[in-house]
Amino acid sequence: MSSAISVNNLSKQYGQQYALKDVTLEVKANITTGLIGPNGAGKTTLMSLICDFIHPTTGQVRVLGHPANDVALKGRVSILPQDARFLKSLSIKKQLAMLAELQGFAPAEAHQESLRVLDLVDLRPAQNKLPEHLSHGMLKRCAIAQALIGEPELIMLDEPTAGLDPSTTDSIKAVIKNLQNQATIIISSHNLSVIEDLCQEVIILHQGQLHAHHALDQIVVKQEALTVKLADHPTAEQVAAIGQIDWIKSVKTGKPGSCLMVIYYDPDATEDVEINLLMALKQQGMTYREFTKGERLQEYMTDHF
Amino acid sequence: MIKRLVAQDLHYALRSARGVLFLVFFSVFWFWVFSKFGQIDTQWLRNPESTVLLSWLFDPKTAQALFIDRHPAFSLFFLVAINTAPMFVLLAASDQTANDIGSKYLRFLLPRCQRTEIYLGRFLGCVLLVWAAYITVSLVAALWVVLFNGANLAEIMVEWFWVVISMMVYVLPFIAFMSLCSALVGSAGLSALLGMGAYLLVVIIIGIVGIRYDGAAELVGWILPNTIKPWILLMDLGQWLKSLLVAAVYVVIYGWLGWLMFSRRDI
């Protein structure tokens, strides 16, 4: 599989502080990649470097085979920047049409394109509103809309669901899912369920450095594990008792108070794993709230950072 | 691409706070100036005694070019326009890229256009806005002089043409100067403050240095594009071409410095 982005020994330094340090990675084309990490990990910096918003201190970036500032990339790469603001006193439809014109649309087509992308984010009713009259969530949707103008080959979304209500989050996820066959997508998000639902690969940054870059199922076990969210955090005795069950290979608990328990099992040793586990939990007087197949990215991140 | 950026910049200039602010200040000022025109006996400027006074203020050649060879009322307008131009241009051109750097709006533009196109587009948008403002106000002044000072329409239209092309040349380096200031900071207010502050600082330095070292003051004076003003005021083709050439040099220097800043800065 060819790479959409190639990053080589990339560093960005602000004074003595490294925002990104010596990162080398390749993002595969035509898949959706998640970019995660704690606050200050360098996610936005990496996206900004890929888009040539900021210049690297050292290292190189190649996007779709070109240097990040190459004219050949204009209109082929789009981004939802985290903190960019629209112009004041100009309707969002007009602004989207202006951006579409800059991507090569004729004025009439640009108008239609702005309406199309507003439809994608359910914002057509607000088309004539000024940005200063829109809520944070609506502005976010509008910013997502501008990233969907035209047919970009690479779409980068920095925190696409931050500040959105659950229903809008779901509709944005649906929009992204629809784009997955048409473009390479990179999503940076603290909402790890979004990453799990949408991404095939995950890049984890920590303190400006590359921590991991793997397929999602290499980072978290998707098979032969069950994650249980309990009503109360399990005691050591309860964990030990569960761990002694013959078909269970090991048990891992989350941080105190997380009420999480991950069960790793041997699929050959038992059938109806879920039912057997529920019975075992009942025997130990443990009440469950959620049951998920596989490990969750959330726990991986909590364990490591 | 640049054409589209310029069109969008002009479209937005008429709706944005900075554009409206400039146009309001500009209109109010000229409304006030025109209201005073009726109270001035401009023909007095043609008298021998006033020519002596004006020759002391300017130089005999300039005084003759402005007040004897041309209609004194329209020349008076030209003098006011050229002397106040730096102030208005520094205000009008203060926000070429500054606010969009601060608000990170440029992050919506950069995936679609090159930095060069954005920088040039904003400069040209500003040039057209300022030119349009001066073309309009000088047209009003020309008609005013014809209607209220009894000037000949055909003669005034020739003078109007001279004034317009002179103002067009004179404002260019100031706009380029503000391109540089705008690329340095992250808000239009700060950019205007930086531009006006730097302008005033140089003027003060020239004044102080000029008390003792006239030659040095003249040298420092070359930092600002005001140096081309005396040539423009002569309203002579040769002098105008000379000012055009020097204005172009200013534009290239300021513009290039601004471009260096804009191309290298994080946005």
Short mmCIF file of N, CA, C and O in Angstrom, two decimals, chain B residues 28-70:
data_model
loop_
_atom_site.label_atom_id
_atom_site.label_comp_id
_atom_site.label_asym_id
_atom_site.label_seq_id
_atom_site.Cartn_x
_atom_site.Cartn_y
_atom_site.Cartn_z
N VAL B 28 -15.51 61.24 6.49
CA VAL B 28 -15.76 62.33 7.43
C VAL B 28 -14.71 63.42 7.25
O VAL B 28 -15.02 64.61 7.20
N PHE B 29 -13.47 63.00 7.11
CA PHE B 29 -12.38 63.97 6.95
C PHE B 29 -12.60 64.81 5.69
O PHE B 29 -12.52 66.05 5.74
N TRP B 30 -12.89 64.15 4.58
CA TRP B 30 -13.04 64.89 3.32
C TRP B 30 -14.31 65.72 3.30
O TRP B 30 -14.33 66.80 2.70
N PHE B 31 -15.34 65.25 3.97
CA PHE B 31 -16.56 66.04 4.08
C PHE B 31 -16.23 67.34 4.81
O PHE B 31 -16.65 68.43 4.41
N TRP B 32 -15.45 67.22 5.86
CA TRP B 32 -15.05 68.39 6.65
C TRP B 32 -14.19 69.34 5.79
O TRP B 32 -14.40 70.56 5.79
N VAL B 33 -13.23 68.74 5.06
CA VAL B 33 -12.35 69.57 4.22
C VAL B 33 -13.16 70.33 3.15
O VAL B 33 -13.00 71.53 2.98
N PHE B 34 -14.06 69.61 2.48
CA PHE B 34 -14.87 70.26 1.44
C PHE B 34 -15.76 71.35 2.03
O PHE B 34 -16.01 72.37 1.38
N SER B 35 -16.23 71.12 3.24
CA SER B 35 -17.09 72.14 3.86
C SER B 35 -16.29 73.43 4.11
O SER B 35 -16.85 74.51 4.17
N LYS B 36 -14.97 73.30 4.27
CA LYS B 36 -14.12 74.49 4.51
C LYS B 36 -13.69 75.15 3.20
O LYS B 36 -13.27 76.31 3.20
N PHE B 37 -13.75 74.39 2.10
CA PHE B 37 -13.29 74.92 0.81
C PHE B 37 -14.02 76.20 0.42
O PHE B 37 -13.42 77.13 -0.11
N GLY B 38 -15.31 76.21 0.69
CA GLY B 38 -16.12 77.36 0.32
C GLY B 38 -15.70 78.63 1.03
O GLY B 38 -15.97 79.75 0.57
N GLN B 39 -15.06 78.46 2.21
CA GLN B 39 -14.69 79.63 3.01
C GLN B 39 -13.31 80.19 2.64
O GLN B 39 -12.88 81.20 3.18
N ILE B 40 -12.60 79.49 1.76
CA ILE B 40 -11.25 79.93 1.40
C ILE B 40 -11.26 80.65 0.05
O ILE B 40 -11.84 80.14 -0.92
N ASP B 41 -10.62 81.83 0.02
CA ASP B 41 -10.49 82.52 -1.27
C ASP B 41 -9.27 81.96 -1.97
O ASP B 41 -8.14 82.42 -1.77
N THR B 42 -9.48 80.92 -2.78
CA THR B 42 -8.35 80.23 -3.40
C THR B 42 -7.64 81.08 -4.46
O THR B 42 -6.47 80.85 -4.75
N GLN B 43 -8.36 82.08 -5.01
CA GLN B 43 -7.72 82.94 -6.01
C GLN B 43 -6.58 83.75 -5.39
O GLN B 43 -5.64 84.15 -6.07
N TRP B 44 -6.71 83.99 -4.06
CA TRP B 44 -5.66 84.72 -3.36
C TRP B 44 -4.31 84.02 -3.50
O TRP B 44 -3.25 84.66 -3.54
N LEU B 45 -4.35 82.68 -3.61
CA LEU B 45 -3.12 81.90 -3.73
C LEU B 45 -2.34 82.23 -5.01
O LEU B 45 -1.16 81.93 -5.12
N ARG B 46 -3.05 82.89 -5.94
CA ARG B 46 -2.38 83.22 -7.22
C ARG B 46 -1.70 84.59 -7.17
O ARG B 46 -0.95 84.94 -8.06
N ASN B 47 -2.01 85.37 -6.14
CA ASN B 47 -1.45 86.72 -6.04
C ASN B 47 0.06 86.67 -5.84
O ASN B 47 0.59 85.71 -5.28
N PRO B 48 0.77 87.75 -6.27
CA PRO B 48 2.23 87.77 -6.13
C PRO B 48 2.68 87.60 -4.67
O PRO B 48 3.63 86.86 -4.40
N GLU B 49 1.95 88.30 -3.73
CA GLU B 49 2.40 88.20 -2.32
C GLU B 49 2.25 86.78 -1.77
O GLU B 49 3.08 86.28 -1.01
N SER B 50 1.17 86.11 -2.19
CA SER B 50 0.99 84.73 -1.70
C SER B 50 2.01 83.80 -2.36
O SER B 50 2.47 82.84 -1.76
N THR B 51 2.37 84.12 -3.61
CA THR B 51 3.38 83.30 -4.29
C THR B 51 4.71 83.36 -3.54
O THR B 51 5.40 82.35 -3.42
N VAL B 52 5.04 84.55 -3.01
CA VAL B 52 6.27 84.68 -2.23
C VAL B 52 6.21 83.78 -1.01
O VAL B 52 7.14 83.02 -0.70
N LEU B 53 5.04 83.80 -0.33
CA LEU B 53 4.85 82.98 0.87
C LEU B 53 4.93 81.49 0.54
O LEU B 53 5.62 80.71 1.21
N LEU B 54 4.26 81.13 -0.55
CA LEU B 54 4.24 79.71 -0.93
C LEU B 54 5.61 79.24 -1.41
O LEU B 54 5.98 78.08 -1.20
N SER B 55 6.36 80.16 -2.04
CA SER B 55 7.71 79.80 -2.49
C SER B 55 8.61 79.51 -1.30
O SER B 55 9.54 78.71 -1.37
N TRP B 56 8.28 80.18 -0.18
CA TRP B 56 9.05 79.92 1.04
C TRP B 56 8.65 78.58 1.65
O TRP B 56 9.48 77.80 2.13
N LEU B 57 7.34 78.28 1.56
CA LEU B 57 6.84 77.01 2.10
C LEU B 57 7.31 75.82 1.27
O LEU B 57 7.69 74.78 1.80
N PHE B 58 7.24 75.96 -0.04
CA PHE B 58 7.69 74.87 -0.92
C PHE B 58 8.99 75.33 -1.55
O PHE B 58 9.97 75.56 -0.89
N ASP B 59 8.99 75.41 -2.86
CA ASP B 59 10.08 76.06 -3.58
C ASP B 59 9.41 76.78 -4.74
O ASP B 59 8.26 76.44 -5.09
N PRO B 60 10.04 77.76 -5.34
CA PRO B 60 9.35 78.56 -6.37
C PRO B 60 8.73 77.72 -7.47
O PRO B 60 7.62 77.97 -7.92
N LYS B 61 9.45 76.68 -7.89
CA LYS B 61 8.96 75.83 -9.00
C LYS B 61 7.66 75.14 -8.62
O LYS B 61 6.69 75.11 -9.38
N THR B 62 7.67 74.57 -7.40
CA THR B 62 6.48 73.84 -6.94
C THR B 62 5.31 74.81 -6.77
O THR B 62 4.18 74.49 -7.16
N ALA B 63 5.62 75.97 -6.16
CA ALA B 63 4.56 76.96 -5.95
C ALA B 63 3.93 77.37 -7.27
O ALA B 63 2.70 77.47 -7.39
N GLN B 64 4.79 77.58 -8.29
CA GLN B 64 4.26 77.96 -9.59
C GLN B 64 3.44 76.82 -10.21
O GLN B 64 2.34 77.05 -10.74
N ALA B 65 3.99 75.59 -10.12
CA ALA B 65 3.29 74.44 -10.70
C ALA B 65 1.92 74.25 -10.08
O ALA B 65 0.95 73.92 -10.77
N LEU B 66 1.84 74.48 -8.78
CA LEU B 66 0.58 74.21 -8.08
C LEU B 66 -0.43 75.35 -8.19
O LEU B 66 -1.61 75.11 -8.41
N PHE B 67 0.06 76.59 -7.99
CA PHE B 67 -0.90 77.69 -7.81
C PHE B 67 -0.99 78.68 -8.97
O PHE B 67 -1.92 79.47 -9.01
N ILE B 68 -0.04 78.62 -9.87
CA ILE B 68 -0.12 79.55 -11.00
C ILE B 68 -0.45 78.78 -12.29
O ILE B 68 -1.37 79.14 -13.01
N ASP B 69 0.26 77.67 -12.51
CA ASP B 69 0.01 76.91 -13.73
C ASP B 69 -1.29 76.12 -13.65
O ASP B 69 -1.84 75.71 -14.66
N ARG B 70 -1.75 75.83 -12.41
CA ARG B 70 -2.97 75.04 -12.26
C ARG B 70 -3.96 75.76 -11.37
O ARG B 70 -3.62 76.75 -10.73
#
